[in-house]
Coordinates of C-alpha atoms in Angstrom, one line a residue:
M1 CA -87.5 65.1 -40.5
D2 CA -86.4 63.9 -37.2
F3 CA -83.3 61.4 -36.9
K4 CA -83.5 60.1 -33.4
Y5 CA -84.0 56.2 -33.8
D6 CA -83.9 53.5 -31.1
V7 CA -81.8 51.0 -33.3
I8 CA -79.7 52.4 -36.8
V9 CA -78.2 49.5 -38.7
I10 CA -76.0 50.2 -41.0
G11 CA -76.0 47.8 -44.3
A12 CA -78.8 45.9 -45.4
G13 CA -77.5 42.2 -46.2
H14 CA -78.5 39.3 -44.5
A15 CA -77.6 40.1 -41.2
G16 CA -78.7 43.6 -41.5
C17 CA -82.2 43.3 -42.7
E18 CA -82.8 40.0 -39.7
A19 CA -81.2 42.9 -37.7
A20 CA -83.2 45.5 -38.5
A21 CA -86.3 43.1 -38.7
A22 CA -86.4 41.5 -35.5
A23 CA -85.0 45.6 -33.6
A24 CA -88.9 47.2 -35.0
N25 CA -91.4 43.6 -35.1
L26 CA -90.5 43.6 -31.2
G27 CA -90.8 47.5 -31.5
S28 CA -88.3 49.8 -31.5
K29 CA -88.2 52.5 -33.6
T30 CA -85.3 51.1 -36.9
C31 CA -83.7 53.1 -39.4
L32 CA -82.5 51.1 -42.0
I33 CA -79.0 52.7 -43.7
T34 CA -77.8 50.6 -46.9
M35 CA -76.1 52.4 -49.9
D36 CA -78.6 50.9 -52.4
M37 CA -82.5 49.9 -51.6
N38 CA -82.2 48.1 -55.2
K39 CA -79.6 45.1 -53.9
I40 CA -81.0 45.1 -50.1
A41 CA -80.3 40.9 -49.1
Q42 CA -78.0 40.9 -52.5
M43 CA -76.9 37.4 -53.3
S44 CA -73.0 38.6 -53.8
C45 CA -72.4 34.5 -54.3
N46 CA -74.0 32.0 -54.5
P47 CA -78.1 32.4 -55.0
A48 CA -79.3 29.5 -52.4
V49 CA -79.6 29.7 -48.7
G50 CA -78.7 26.2 -47.1
G51 CA -76.7 23.6 -47.0
I52 CA -74.7 21.6 -44.9
A53 CA -74.9 23.0 -40.8
K54 CA -75.8 26.3 -42.8
G55 CA -80.0 24.8 -43.1
Q56 CA -80.2 24.0 -39.8
I57 CA -79.0 27.5 -38.7
V58 CA -81.7 29.2 -41.4
R59 CA -84.5 27.2 -39.6
E60 CA -83.0 28.5 -36.0
I61 CA -84.0 31.9 -37.8
D62 CA -87.3 31.3 -38.5
A63 CA -88.1 29.3 -35.1
L64 CA -86.9 32.9 -33.7
G65 CA -89.4 35.0 -35.9
G66 CA -86.7 36.2 -38.3
Y67 CA -88.0 36.4 -42.2
M68 CA -84.8 34.3 -43.9
G69 CA -86.7 31.0 -44.2
L70 CA -90.1 32.8 -45.2
V71 CA -88.4 34.0 -48.2
T72 CA -86.1 31.6 -49.3
D73 CA -89.5 29.0 -49.3
Q74 CA -91.3 32.0 -51.1
T75 CA -88.1 32.8 -54.2
A76 CA -87.0 28.7 -54.1
I77 CA -86.5 27.5 -57.5
Q78 CA -85.0 24.0 -56.7
F79 CA -85.2 22.1 -52.8
R80 CA -82.8 20.0 -51.8
M81 CA -82.3 17.9 -48.4
L82 CA -78.2 17.6 -48.3
N83 CA -77.0 13.9 -46.4
R84 CA -80.2 11.9 -46.2
S85 CA -78.0 8.8 -46.2
K86 CA -76.6 10.8 -42.7
G87 CA -79.3 10.0 -39.4
P88 CA -81.0 12.9 -38.7
A89 CA -78.9 15.3 -36.9
M90 CA -76.7 15.7 -40.3
W91 CA -79.9 16.5 -42.7
S92 CA -79.3 20.5 -44.1
P93 CA -82.1 22.0 -45.9
R94 CA -80.5 23.9 -49.4
A95 CA -82.6 25.5 -52.0
Q96 CA -81.2 27.4 -55.4
C97 CA -83.6 31.1 -55.2
D98 CA -84.1 33.4 -57.8
R99 CA -81.8 36.4 -57.0
N100 CA -83.8 39.0 -57.6
K101 CA -87.0 37.4 -56.6
F102 CA -84.7 37.5 -53.2
I103 CA -84.1 41.2 -52.7
W104 CA -87.2 41.9 -53.9
A105 CA -89.6 39.6 -51.2
W106 CA -87.1 41.0 -48.3
R107 CA -87.9 44.4 -49.8
E108 CA -91.7 44.7 -49.3
I109 CA -91.0 43.0 -45.6
L110 CA -89.0 46.5 -44.8
E111 CA -90.6 48.7 -46.6
N112 CA -94.3 47.8 -44.6
L113 CA -92.6 46.8 -41.2
P114 CA -93.9 49.5 -38.8
N115 CA -91.2 50.6 -37.0
L116 CA -88.6 50.8 -40.1
H117 CA -87.8 53.0 -42.2
I118 CA -85.1 52.6 -45.2
W119 CA -82.6 55.4 -45.8
Q120 CA -80.6 55.5 -48.2
D121 CA -76.5 56.7 -47.8
T122 CA -73.0 55.3 -47.0
V123 CA -72.5 55.7 -43.4
K124 CA -68.8 57.5 -43.1
E125 CA -68.1 58.3 -39.4
I126 CA -69.7 57.0 -35.6
I127 CA -70.1 59.2 -32.6
V128 CA -69.4 58.4 -29.3
E129 CA -69.2 60.6 -26.0
N130 CA -67.9 58.7 -23.1
G131 CA -67.2 55.1 -24.0
E132 CA -71.1 55.2 -25.7
I133 CA -72.3 55.2 -29.5
T134 CA -75.2 58.5 -29.3
G135 CA -75.4 59.1 -33.4
L136 CA -73.3 58.2 -36.8
K137 CA -73.2 60.6 -40.0
T138 CA -73.4 60.1 -43.8
L139 CA -71.5 60.7 -46.4
M140 CA -74.1 63.5 -47.9
D141 CA -73.1 65.0 -44.0
V142 CA -76.6 63.5 -42.8
E143 CA -76.4 62.9 -38.5
F144 CA -78.7 60.5 -37.1
R145 CA -78.9 60.3 -32.7
A146 CA -79.2 56.3 -31.9
K147 CA -79.1 54.5 -28.7
T148 CA -78.1 51.8 -30.8
V149 CA -75.9 51.1 -33.6
I150 CA -75.3 47.8 -35.5
L151 CA -72.7 47.4 -37.9
T152 CA -73.9 44.4 -40.7
A153 CA -71.0 46.3 -43.7
G154 CA -70.3 42.8 -45.2
T155 CA -67.3 43.3 -47.7
F156 CA -67.9 46.5 -48.1
L157 CA -65.2 48.3 -45.3
N158 CA -62.5 48.8 -47.7
G159 CA -63.0 46.4 -50.7
L160 CA -60.8 46.1 -53.3
M161 CA -61.2 43.4 -56.1
H162 CA -59.7 41.1 -57.7
I163 CA -59.6 39.7 -61.5
G164 CA -56.2 39.3 -61.6
K165 CA -53.4 42.4 -62.0
T166 CA -55.9 44.4 -62.2
Q167 CA -57.7 45.6 -58.8
L168 CA -60.5 47.7 -58.4
P169 CA -62.2 49.4 -55.5
G170 CA -65.8 48.2 -54.4
G171 CA -68.1 45.9 -52.2
R172 CA -69.3 43.8 -54.5
M173 CA -69.0 44.2 -58.9
A174 CA -69.9 47.1 -59.9
E175 CA -70.6 49.0 -56.1
P176 CA -68.7 51.0 -54.2
A177 CA -66.2 50.4 -51.6
S178 CA -66.9 52.0 -47.6
Y179 CA -64.4 54.4 -47.2
L180 CA -63.5 56.3 -44.1
L181 CA -65.9 53.7 -41.5
T182 CA -63.3 52.0 -40.3
E183 CA -61.1 54.4 -39.4
S184 CA -63.6 56.5 -37.4
I185 CA -64.1 52.7 -35.6
V186 CA -60.4 51.9 -34.9
Q187 CA -58.8 55.2 -33.7
H188 CA -61.8 53.9 -30.4
G189 CA -58.9 51.7 -29.4
I190 CA -61.1 48.6 -31.7
K191 CA -58.6 46.0 -33.8
F192 CA -58.9 45.8 -36.9
D193 CA -57.9 43.3 -39.7
R194 CA -58.0 41.9 -43.3
M195 CA -60.7 38.8 -44.9
K196 CA -59.8 38.1 -48.6
T197 CA -63.3 35.8 -50.4
G198 CA -63.8 35.1 -53.8
T199 CA -67.0 34.2 -55.8
P200 CA -67.0 32.6 -59.9
V201 CA -68.0 33.2 -63.0
R202 CA -71.1 33.8 -64.4
I203 CA -72.4 31.8 -67.9
D204 CA -74.6 32.4 -70.5
G205 CA -76.6 29.4 -70.2
R206 CA -77.2 29.5 -73.7
S207 CA -73.1 29.0 -74.7
V208 CA -73.0 25.9 -72.6
N209 CA -74.3 22.1 -74.2
Y210 CA -75.7 20.8 -71.4
D211 CA -76.3 17.0 -73.2
L212 CA -71.9 16.7 -71.1
M213 CA -73.3 17.2 -68.1
G214 CA -75.0 15.5 -65.2
I215 CA -78.6 16.3 -64.0
Q216 CA -79.1 17.1 -60.1
D217 CA -83.2 17.9 -59.8
G218 CA -84.8 18.7 -57.2
E219 CA -87.2 17.0 -54.1
N220 CA -90.4 17.1 -53.9
D221 CA -91.5 16.0 -50.9
F222 CA -92.7 18.4 -47.8
H223 CA -89.5 19.1 -46.1
K224 CA -89.5 23.6 -46.9
F225 CA -87.3 26.4 -45.0
S226 CA -90.0 28.0 -42.8
Y227 CA -92.3 26.2 -40.3
M228 CA -94.8 28.5 -40.4
D229 CA -97.6 27.9 -43.7
T230 CA -95.2 28.6 -46.6
S231 CA -95.7 26.2 -49.6
I232 CA -92.4 25.8 -51.4
R233 CA -93.2 25.9 -55.8
H234 CA -91.8 22.8 -56.2
L235 CA -94.0 22.3 -59.6
K236 CA -91.6 25.3 -60.9
Q237 CA -88.4 23.6 -59.7
L238 CA -85.4 24.9 -61.9
Q239 CA -82.8 21.3 -62.3
C240 CA -79.0 21.9 -61.6
W241 CA -76.1 20.4 -63.7
T242 CA -72.3 18.7 -62.9
C243 CA -69.6 18.3 -64.7
Y244 CA -65.8 18.1 -63.7
T245 CA -62.5 19.9 -64.4
N246 CA -59.4 17.8 -65.7
E247 CA -56.0 17.9 -66.3
E248 CA -55.9 20.3 -69.3
V249 CA -58.3 22.2 -67.1
H250 CA -55.4 22.3 -64.3
Q251 CA -52.4 23.1 -66.6
I252 CA -53.7 26.1 -67.5
L253 CA -54.8 27.3 -64.4
R254 CA -50.9 25.9 -63.6
D255 CA -49.4 28.2 -66.1
G256 CA -51.1 31.5 -65.1
L257 CA -50.6 31.0 -61.0
A258 CA -47.4 33.5 -61.7
D259 CA -50.6 36.1 -62.5
S260 CA -52.5 34.8 -59.6
P261 CA -53.2 37.1 -57.0
L262 CA -53.2 34.8 -54.4
Y263 CA -49.9 33.6 -55.3
N264 CA -47.2 36.6 -56.6
G265 CA -48.5 38.3 -53.1
Q266 CA -50.6 40.8 -54.9
I267 CA -53.0 39.5 -51.7
Q268 CA -51.8 39.6 -48.4
S269 CA -55.4 38.8 -46.1
I270 CA -56.9 36.2 -44.8
G271 CA -58.3 33.2 -46.9
P272 CA -61.6 31.1 -47.0
R273 CA -59.6 27.2 -46.1
Y274 CA -63.6 25.6 -46.7
C275 CA -64.7 27.1 -49.9
P276 CA -61.0 27.5 -51.6
S277 CA -60.2 28.3 -54.8
I278 CA -60.1 26.9 -57.9
E279 CA -56.1 27.8 -58.5
T280 CA -56.1 26.9 -54.8
K281 CA -57.4 23.3 -55.1
I282 CA -54.7 22.4 -57.8
V283 CA -52.1 23.4 -55.2
T284 CA -53.4 21.5 -52.2
F285 CA -54.6 18.9 -54.1
P286 CA -51.9 18.2 -57.1
D287 CA -52.7 14.5 -57.2
K288 CA -56.4 16.1 -57.7
D289 CA -56.8 14.4 -61.9
Q290 CA -60.2 16.2 -61.2
H291 CA -62.7 18.7 -59.1
Q292 CA -66.4 18.1 -59.8
L293 CA -68.0 21.9 -60.7
F294 CA -71.9 22.4 -60.5
L295 CA -73.9 24.9 -62.8
E296 CA -76.8 26.1 -60.6
P297 CA -79.4 28.8 -62.6
E298 CA -79.3 32.5 -61.0
G299 CA -83.3 32.8 -61.2
E300 CA -86.9 31.1 -63.5
T301 CA -86.4 33.6 -66.6
T302 CA -82.4 34.7 -66.8
Q303 CA -79.5 32.5 -68.9
E304 CA -76.8 33.9 -66.2
M305 CA -75.8 30.6 -64.7
Y306 CA -73.3 30.8 -61.0
L307 CA -70.3 27.7 -62.0
N308 CA -70.1 26.5 -58.2
G309 CA -66.6 25.4 -57.5
F310 CA -65.1 27.7 -60.0
S311 CA -64.2 30.3 -57.5
S312 CA -60.6 32.6 -59.1
S313 CA -59.5 35.5 -59.3
L314 CA -57.2 34.7 -62.4
P315 CA -56.8 36.9 -64.9
L316 CA -60.3 36.5 -67.0
D317 CA -58.0 34.6 -70.5
I318 CA -56.6 32.0 -68.5
Q319 CA -59.9 31.8 -66.2
I320 CA -62.3 32.2 -69.8
R321 CA -59.4 29.1 -71.4
A322 CA -59.5 26.8 -68.5
L323 CA -63.1 26.6 -68.8
R324 CA -63.8 26.3 -72.5
K325 CA -61.3 22.4 -71.9
I326 CA -63.8 21.2 -70.5
P327 CA -66.2 20.1 -73.1
A328 CA -70.0 20.8 -72.2
F329 CA -68.0 24.7 -72.2
K330 CA -66.5 24.5 -75.5
D331 CA -68.3 27.6 -77.0
L332 CA -68.9 30.0 -73.1
V333 CA -69.8 32.7 -73.3
I334 CA -70.0 34.3 -70.2
Y335 CA -71.5 37.5 -68.2
R336 CA -68.4 38.3 -65.2
P337 CA -65.1 36.7 -64.8
G338 CA -64.7 35.2 -61.3
Y339 CA -62.7 37.7 -59.3
A340 CA -61.7 37.9 -54.7
I341 CA -61.9 40.7 -53.2
E342 CA -60.4 41.6 -49.5
Y343 CA -62.3 43.4 -47.0
D344 CA -61.4 44.9 -43.4
F345 CA -63.6 43.3 -40.4
F346 CA -62.6 43.3 -36.9
D347 CA -61.9 40.7 -34.4
P348 CA -64.8 39.4 -32.7
T349 CA -63.1 38.1 -29.5
Q350 CA -63.9 42.2 -28.9
L351 CA -67.2 41.4 -28.8
K352 CA -69.9 40.4 -25.6
H353 CA -72.4 37.3 -26.7
T354 CA -75.1 39.8 -27.0
L355 CA -72.7 40.8 -29.7
E356 CA -72.3 43.9 -28.7
S357 CA -68.8 45.6 -28.5
K358 CA -66.8 44.7 -25.1
I359 CA -65.2 49.2 -25.9
I360 CA -68.2 50.7 -27.2
K361 CA -70.6 50.5 -25.6
N362 CA -74.6 50.4 -27.4
L363 CA -72.2 49.3 -30.3
F364 CA -73.0 45.8 -31.8
F365 CA -71.4 43.7 -34.9
A366 CA -73.0 41.4 -36.5
G367 CA -72.1 39.3 -40.5
Q368 CA -69.1 39.1 -42.5
V369 CA -67.5 42.2 -40.0
N370 CA -67.3 39.5 -37.2
G371 CA -64.7 37.4 -40.0
T372 CA -67.7 34.9 -41.0
T373 CA -68.4 34.1 -44.6
G374 CA -72.1 32.9 -45.6
Y375 CA -75.4 34.5 -45.9
E376 CA -76.8 32.0 -43.0
E377 CA -74.0 32.6 -40.9
A378 CA -74.7 36.6 -41.1
G379 CA -78.4 36.6 -40.5
G380 CA -77.9 34.2 -37.3
Q381 CA -76.0 37.2 -36.2
G382 CA -78.0 39.4 -37.8
I383 CA -81.0 38.4 -35.6
I384 CA -79.5 38.3 -32.2
A385 CA -78.5 42.0 -32.6
G386 CA -81.0 43.0 -33.2
I387 CA -82.8 41.7 -30.4
N388 CA -80.0 42.5 -27.8
A389 CA -80.0 46.1 -29.2
H390 CA -83.3 46.0 -28.4
L391 CA -83.0 45.3 -24.9
N392 CA -80.7 47.6 -24.6
C393 CA -82.5 50.3 -25.4
H394 CA -85.4 49.3 -23.5
G395 CA -85.0 46.6 -20.8
G396 CA -84.4 43.3 -19.9
E397 CA -82.9 40.0 -19.8
P398 CA -79.7 39.8 -23.0
F399 CA -81.0 37.1 -25.7
V400 CA -78.0 34.6 -25.7
L401 CA -77.9 31.1 -26.9
G402 CA -76.5 28.1 -25.8
R403 CA -73.8 25.6 -27.3
D404 CA -77.0 23.6 -26.7
E405 CA -79.7 25.5 -27.9
G406 CA -78.7 26.3 -31.4
Y407 CA -76.2 26.7 -33.7
I408 CA -76.7 29.9 -34.3
G409 CA -75.2 29.7 -29.9
V410 CA -71.8 27.7 -31.3
L411 CA -71.5 30.2 -34.1
I412 CA -71.3 33.0 -31.8
D413 CA -69.3 31.5 -28.8
D414 CA -66.6 30.3 -31.0
L415 CA -66.9 33.6 -32.8
V416 CA -66.6 36.2 -28.3
T417 CA -64.7 33.2 -27.7
K418 CA -61.9 31.7 -30.0
G419 CA -61.7 34.2 -32.7
V420 CA -60.9 33.6 -36.6
D421 CA -58.0 33.0 -38.3
E422 CA -60.0 32.4 -41.9
P423 CA -63.4 33.5 -42.4
Y424 CA -65.0 31.1 -39.9
R425 CA -68.0 28.7 -42.0
M426 CA -70.8 26.8 -40.2
F427 CA -70.4 23.3 -39.6
T428 CA -72.1 20.5 -37.7
S429 CA -68.7 19.0 -36.4
R430 CA -68.6 22.2 -34.7
A431 CA -71.5 21.9 -32.7
E432 CA -70.7 19.0 -29.6
Y433 CA -74.7 18.8 -29.7
R434 CA -75.7 18.8 -32.2
I435 CA -78.1 15.7 -32.0
L436 CA -80.1 18.0 -30.2
L437 CA -79.3 20.7 -32.6
R438 CA -81.9 19.3 -35.7
Q439 CA -83.3 21.5 -38.6
D440 CA -87.0 19.0 -38.1
D441 CA -86.5 21.0 -33.8
A442 CA -85.6 24.3 -34.3
D443 CA -88.7 25.7 -33.6
M444 CA -88.8 23.4 -30.7
R445 CA -86.3 25.0 -28.8
L446 CA -86.4 28.0 -29.5
T447 CA -89.4 29.9 -30.5
E448 CA -91.0 29.1 -27.4
R449 CA -88.0 31.5 -26.1
S450 CA -88.2 34.0 -28.9
Y451 CA -92.3 34.1 -27.3
Q452 CA -91.5 35.2 -24.0
I453 CA -89.7 38.5 -25.5
G454 CA -92.8 39.5 -27.6
L455 CA -90.1 38.8 -31.1
A456 CA -92.4 35.0 -32.9
K457 CA -96.2 35.4 -32.6
R458 CA -98.8 34.7 -31.2
D459 CA -99.6 32.5 -34.3
R460 CA -96.1 30.8 -34.4
F461 CA -96.4 29.7 -30.8
D462 CA -99.7 28.3 -31.5
L463 CA -98.6 26.0 -34.2
L464 CA -95.8 25.1 -32.1
I465 CA -97.4 24.1 -29.8
E466 CA -100.3 22.4 -31.5
K467 CA -96.8 20.7 -32.7
R468 CA -95.4 19.8 -29.6
D469 CA -99.2 18.2 -28.9
E470 CA -98.9 16.0 -32.1
I471 CA -95.3 14.8 -31.7
H472 CA -96.7 13.4 -28.1
R473 CA -99.8 12.1 -29.0
V474 CA -98.1 10.3 -31.3
V475 CA -94.9 9.4 -29.3
D476 CA -97.3 7.6 -26.0
F477 CA -99.8 6.3 -28.3
A478 CA -96.2 4.0 -29.8
R479 CA -95.0 3.3 -26.0
K480 CA -97.9 2.5 -24.3
H481 CA -100.0 0.3 -27.8
S482 CA -99.0 -3.9 -27.4
V483 CA -98.2 -5.6 -31.0
K484 CA -99.0 -9.3 -30.1
V485 CA -97.8 -12.7 -31.9
G486 CA -99.3 -13.2 -34.8
P487 CA -100.5 -12.1 -38.8
I488 CA -97.9 -9.3 -37.9
N489 CA -94.4 -11.5 -38.5
D490 CA -95.9 -12.3 -41.4
W491 CA -95.6 -8.3 -41.9
L492 CA -92.3 -8.0 -40.7
E493 CA -90.5 -11.4 -42.9
A494 CA -91.9 -9.5 -45.5
V495 CA -90.6 -6.1 -44.5
G496 CA -86.7 -8.3 -43.8
T497 CA -87.1 -7.9 -40.2
T498 CA -86.6 -10.4 -36.9
P499 CA -90.9 -11.7 -36.5
L500 CA -91.8 -11.7 -32.8
K501 CA -91.8 -14.4 -30.8
Q502 CA -94.2 -12.6 -27.6
G503 CA -95.6 -9.5 -28.2
C504 CA -94.0 -6.1 -26.9
K505 CA -94.9 -2.6 -27.5
L506 CA -94.9 -1.0 -30.9
I507 CA -92.6 1.6 -30.0
D508 CA -89.8 -1.5 -29.5
L509 CA -90.9 -2.5 -33.8
I510 CA -90.4 0.9 -35.0
N511 CA -86.9 0.7 -33.1
R512 CA -86.0 -1.6 -35.9
P513 CA -84.2 0.2 -38.7
Q514 CA -86.2 -1.4 -41.6
I515 CA -89.6 0.4 -39.8
T516 CA -91.0 3.4 -40.2
L517 CA -94.1 5.1 -38.9
D518 CA -94.6 5.3 -42.3
N519 CA -94.8 1.8 -43.0
I520 CA -95.5 0.2 -39.7
S521 CA -99.0 2.2 -39.5
E522 CA -100.2 -0.5 -43.1
A523 CA -99.8 -3.3 -40.3
V524 CA -101.0 -1.7 -37.2
P525 CA -104.3 -0.2 -38.2
S526 CA -105.3 1.3 -34.9
F527 CA -102.1 3.0 -35.3
K528 CA -102.7 4.5 -38.6
E529 CA -106.0 5.5 -36.9
E530 CA -103.8 7.5 -34.9
L531 CA -102.1 9.2 -37.4
D532 CA -105.1 9.6 -39.7
K533 CA -106.5 13.0 -36.8
I534 CA -103.5 15.0 -37.6
V535 CA -104.6 16.8 -39.8
E536 CA -101.8 19.6 -40.4
R537 CA -98.4 19.7 -41.4
K538 CA -99.2 16.1 -41.2
E539 CA -95.5 15.1 -42.7
E540 CA -93.4 16.9 -40.2
I541 CA -95.0 15.3 -37.2
K542 CA -94.6 12.1 -38.5
E543 CA -90.7 12.8 -39.2
A544 CA -90.2 14.3 -36.3
A545 CA -92.3 11.8 -33.6
E546 CA -89.8 9.1 -35.6
I547 CA -86.5 10.9 -35.2
L548 CA -87.8 11.4 -31.4
I549 CA -88.7 7.1 -31.6
K550 CA -85.8 5.8 -33.0
Y551 CA -82.8 8.5 -31.6
E552 CA -84.1 8.4 -28.4
G553 CA -81.4 6.9 -26.2
Y554 CA -79.0 9.0 -27.6
I555 CA -81.0 12.5 -27.5
N556 CA -80.9 11.7 -23.6
R557 CA -77.4 10.8 -23.4
E558 CA -76.1 14.1 -25.0
R559 CA -78.9 15.8 -23.0
M560 CA -77.4 14.5 -20.4
I561 CA -74.0 15.2 -21.1
A562 CA -75.5 18.9 -22.1
D563 CA -76.3 19.8 -18.7
K564 CA -73.4 18.6 -16.4
I565 CA -71.0 21.3 -18.7
E566 CA -74.1 23.7 -18.7
R567 CA -73.6 23.6 -14.5
L568 CA -70.3 25.5 -15.9
E569 CA -72.0 28.1 -17.6
T570 CA -73.6 29.0 -14.0
I571 CA -70.2 29.8 -11.9
K572 CA -69.0 33.3 -12.6
I573 CA -65.7 34.9 -12.8
K574 CA -65.9 37.3 -15.3
G575 CA -64.1 40.3 -13.2
K576 CA -63.3 38.0 -10.5
F577 CA -59.8 37.4 -10.8
D578 CA -56.7 39.2 -11.7
Y579 CA -55.3 36.8 -14.6
N580 CA -51.8 38.6 -14.6
S581 CA -51.9 37.5 -11.0
I582 CA -52.4 34.4 -11.1
N583 CA -48.7 32.8 -11.4
S584 CA -50.1 29.3 -11.5
I585 CA -51.3 28.8 -14.8
S586 CA -48.9 29.1 -18.0
T587 CA -48.2 32.0 -19.4
E588 CA -50.1 31.9 -22.9
A589 CA -53.6 30.9 -20.3
R590 CA -53.0 34.4 -18.7
Q591 CA -53.0 36.2 -21.8
K592 CA -55.6 34.5 -23.0
L593 CA -57.6 34.9 -20.4
I594 CA -57.2 38.5 -19.9
K595 CA -57.7 39.3 -23.9
I596 CA -60.4 37.3 -23.7
D597 CA -62.1 38.1 -20.4
P598 CA -64.9 35.6 -19.6
E599 CA -68.5 35.9 -18.1
T600 CA -68.3 31.9 -17.0
I601 CA -65.8 29.1 -16.1
A602 CA -67.3 26.8 -19.7
Q603 CA -66.8 29.6 -21.1
A604 CA -62.9 29.8 -20.1
S605 CA -62.6 26.3 -21.3
R606 CA -63.6 26.6 -24.7
I607 CA -61.4 28.8 -25.0
P608 CA -57.7 27.8 -27.6
G609 CA -54.9 28.0 -24.9
I610 CA -56.8 27.1 -21.2
S611 CA -55.7 23.4 -20.3
P612 CA -57.7 21.3 -17.9
S613 CA -55.2 22.0 -15.0
D614 CA -55.6 25.7 -15.8
I615 CA -59.0 25.3 -15.0
N616 CA -59.2 23.6 -12.3
V617 CA -56.4 26.0 -11.0
L618 CA -59.3 28.9 -11.6
L619 CA -62.0 26.8 -9.4
V620 CA -59.7 26.2 -5.9
L621 CA -59.4 29.8 -6.4
L622 CA -63.1 30.1 -6.6
R623 CA -63.6 28.1 -3.8
K624 CA -61.4 29.9 -1.7

């Protein structure tokens, strides 16, 4: 057997799967190394994909030719579009998935990809020669040779789990940790630290009184994750449920804080601020007498339920006693308690925007090893790392997404420019151009770029062109078609908007908040005829066209701002300054610029601690 590859991916979580698939689909001879082939793409925490800003990332992965959206549509048991009450920039798709079917759907894809081989083993050492990675060794003492390596080890590097005072080594419950690999990497000068995350109790659904809980149904419209011709299984959607903690619950938790690894000094590493444990919630918000919890099914045929909102590392008995004070859980039976896990990660400011190490050539990092949290953030990094690892092997310009091109671009730029002081989670507020980065148009932004490098295939590109042409046709019709004063006024008054005093273009009516493409088409028969010409993906195209019409001013303004900033992205400064010798900028600025070594003026301006006056000094020096 030949153990020589173009690309080797260490770890088959969400980052690793996307990285391996991207590299293989681009033509690289690829190997994916995993501890357990039965846990490929395991959903370690919540069996759900998407959510606020995260759903946009999944749409971007799909637009690039990745698989997370396809697998989610295939295994979804409930789908919802979040933030519908807000503008379309905030709409975020989310789906509950069948955990086991998700794994096997991914495995079926990977095992049948040309150019991809899977090897079950644990990596213990990387091989570096003259500052460049050339291979690795495993616990089986198998030596692999590779042109590039992508590390996507998740929470497994020296992983340690906590349940009260009990400590268990492992990367996930009942799965071994990975030892020796961190030490092999840091001896080459790469810095690492420790982070902490957690997961809730898993409940036996037969012990729950659902009559005492609120019901959360899924939605049955056309929305899904993939832009390809997939169908989400709306008829099989399962319910989720909601309930609340109470003061009795909180008192038991407060009494147990002395045994909490988070508060007794047992855990020293950095935890997530935006997905706190239940004990952190009661400490941070002492005046709040209840917290909402969501009970979510793990699959179609299992009784295992996930209690979203109750992450904890408190002792087992405290978790159970507290939960039984919630009426719906009076007779609670659990499969296992919640736990916290500590693991190694590497400072992402040591990476280029391609996710290649600045220190070891051809070594890439993606996922939680970069200090992020979440399947979606991992998958987004994975596909970019996979693309660039392939390009390093076979030539081509680096594939980097700008902050105005995708949430994935925002994510990676934040990591390599600002670093992390807690597990990084994506939010819409992190993106300054979020009206440009909507979930409906990720294919418009990214599919053509991916097609040009050979990742997105012809069928995906043809669907994009067809969709783009249909949207433009609908918008052009609305822009050119005139509506006369007359019978339309009765209809306008009926929908609660001002009647016309003179004729106008159809697009002016659609811009009114009370009017949609659907309802105006009933009042303007010629427009209905135009919409009826849409044969495929009719609802998707209508929604995209309506967004472009109603938000045209906002979109154009944001595009103009992004284009101005883009000019700063073209001013390269890497290698042009000895920052230590520039006394006209602050000491903090010099230190940060030396550490990050930004590629452009624009990147330098985003480094925390770099002031506008520091940027002006650099621009003046450049002109000299």
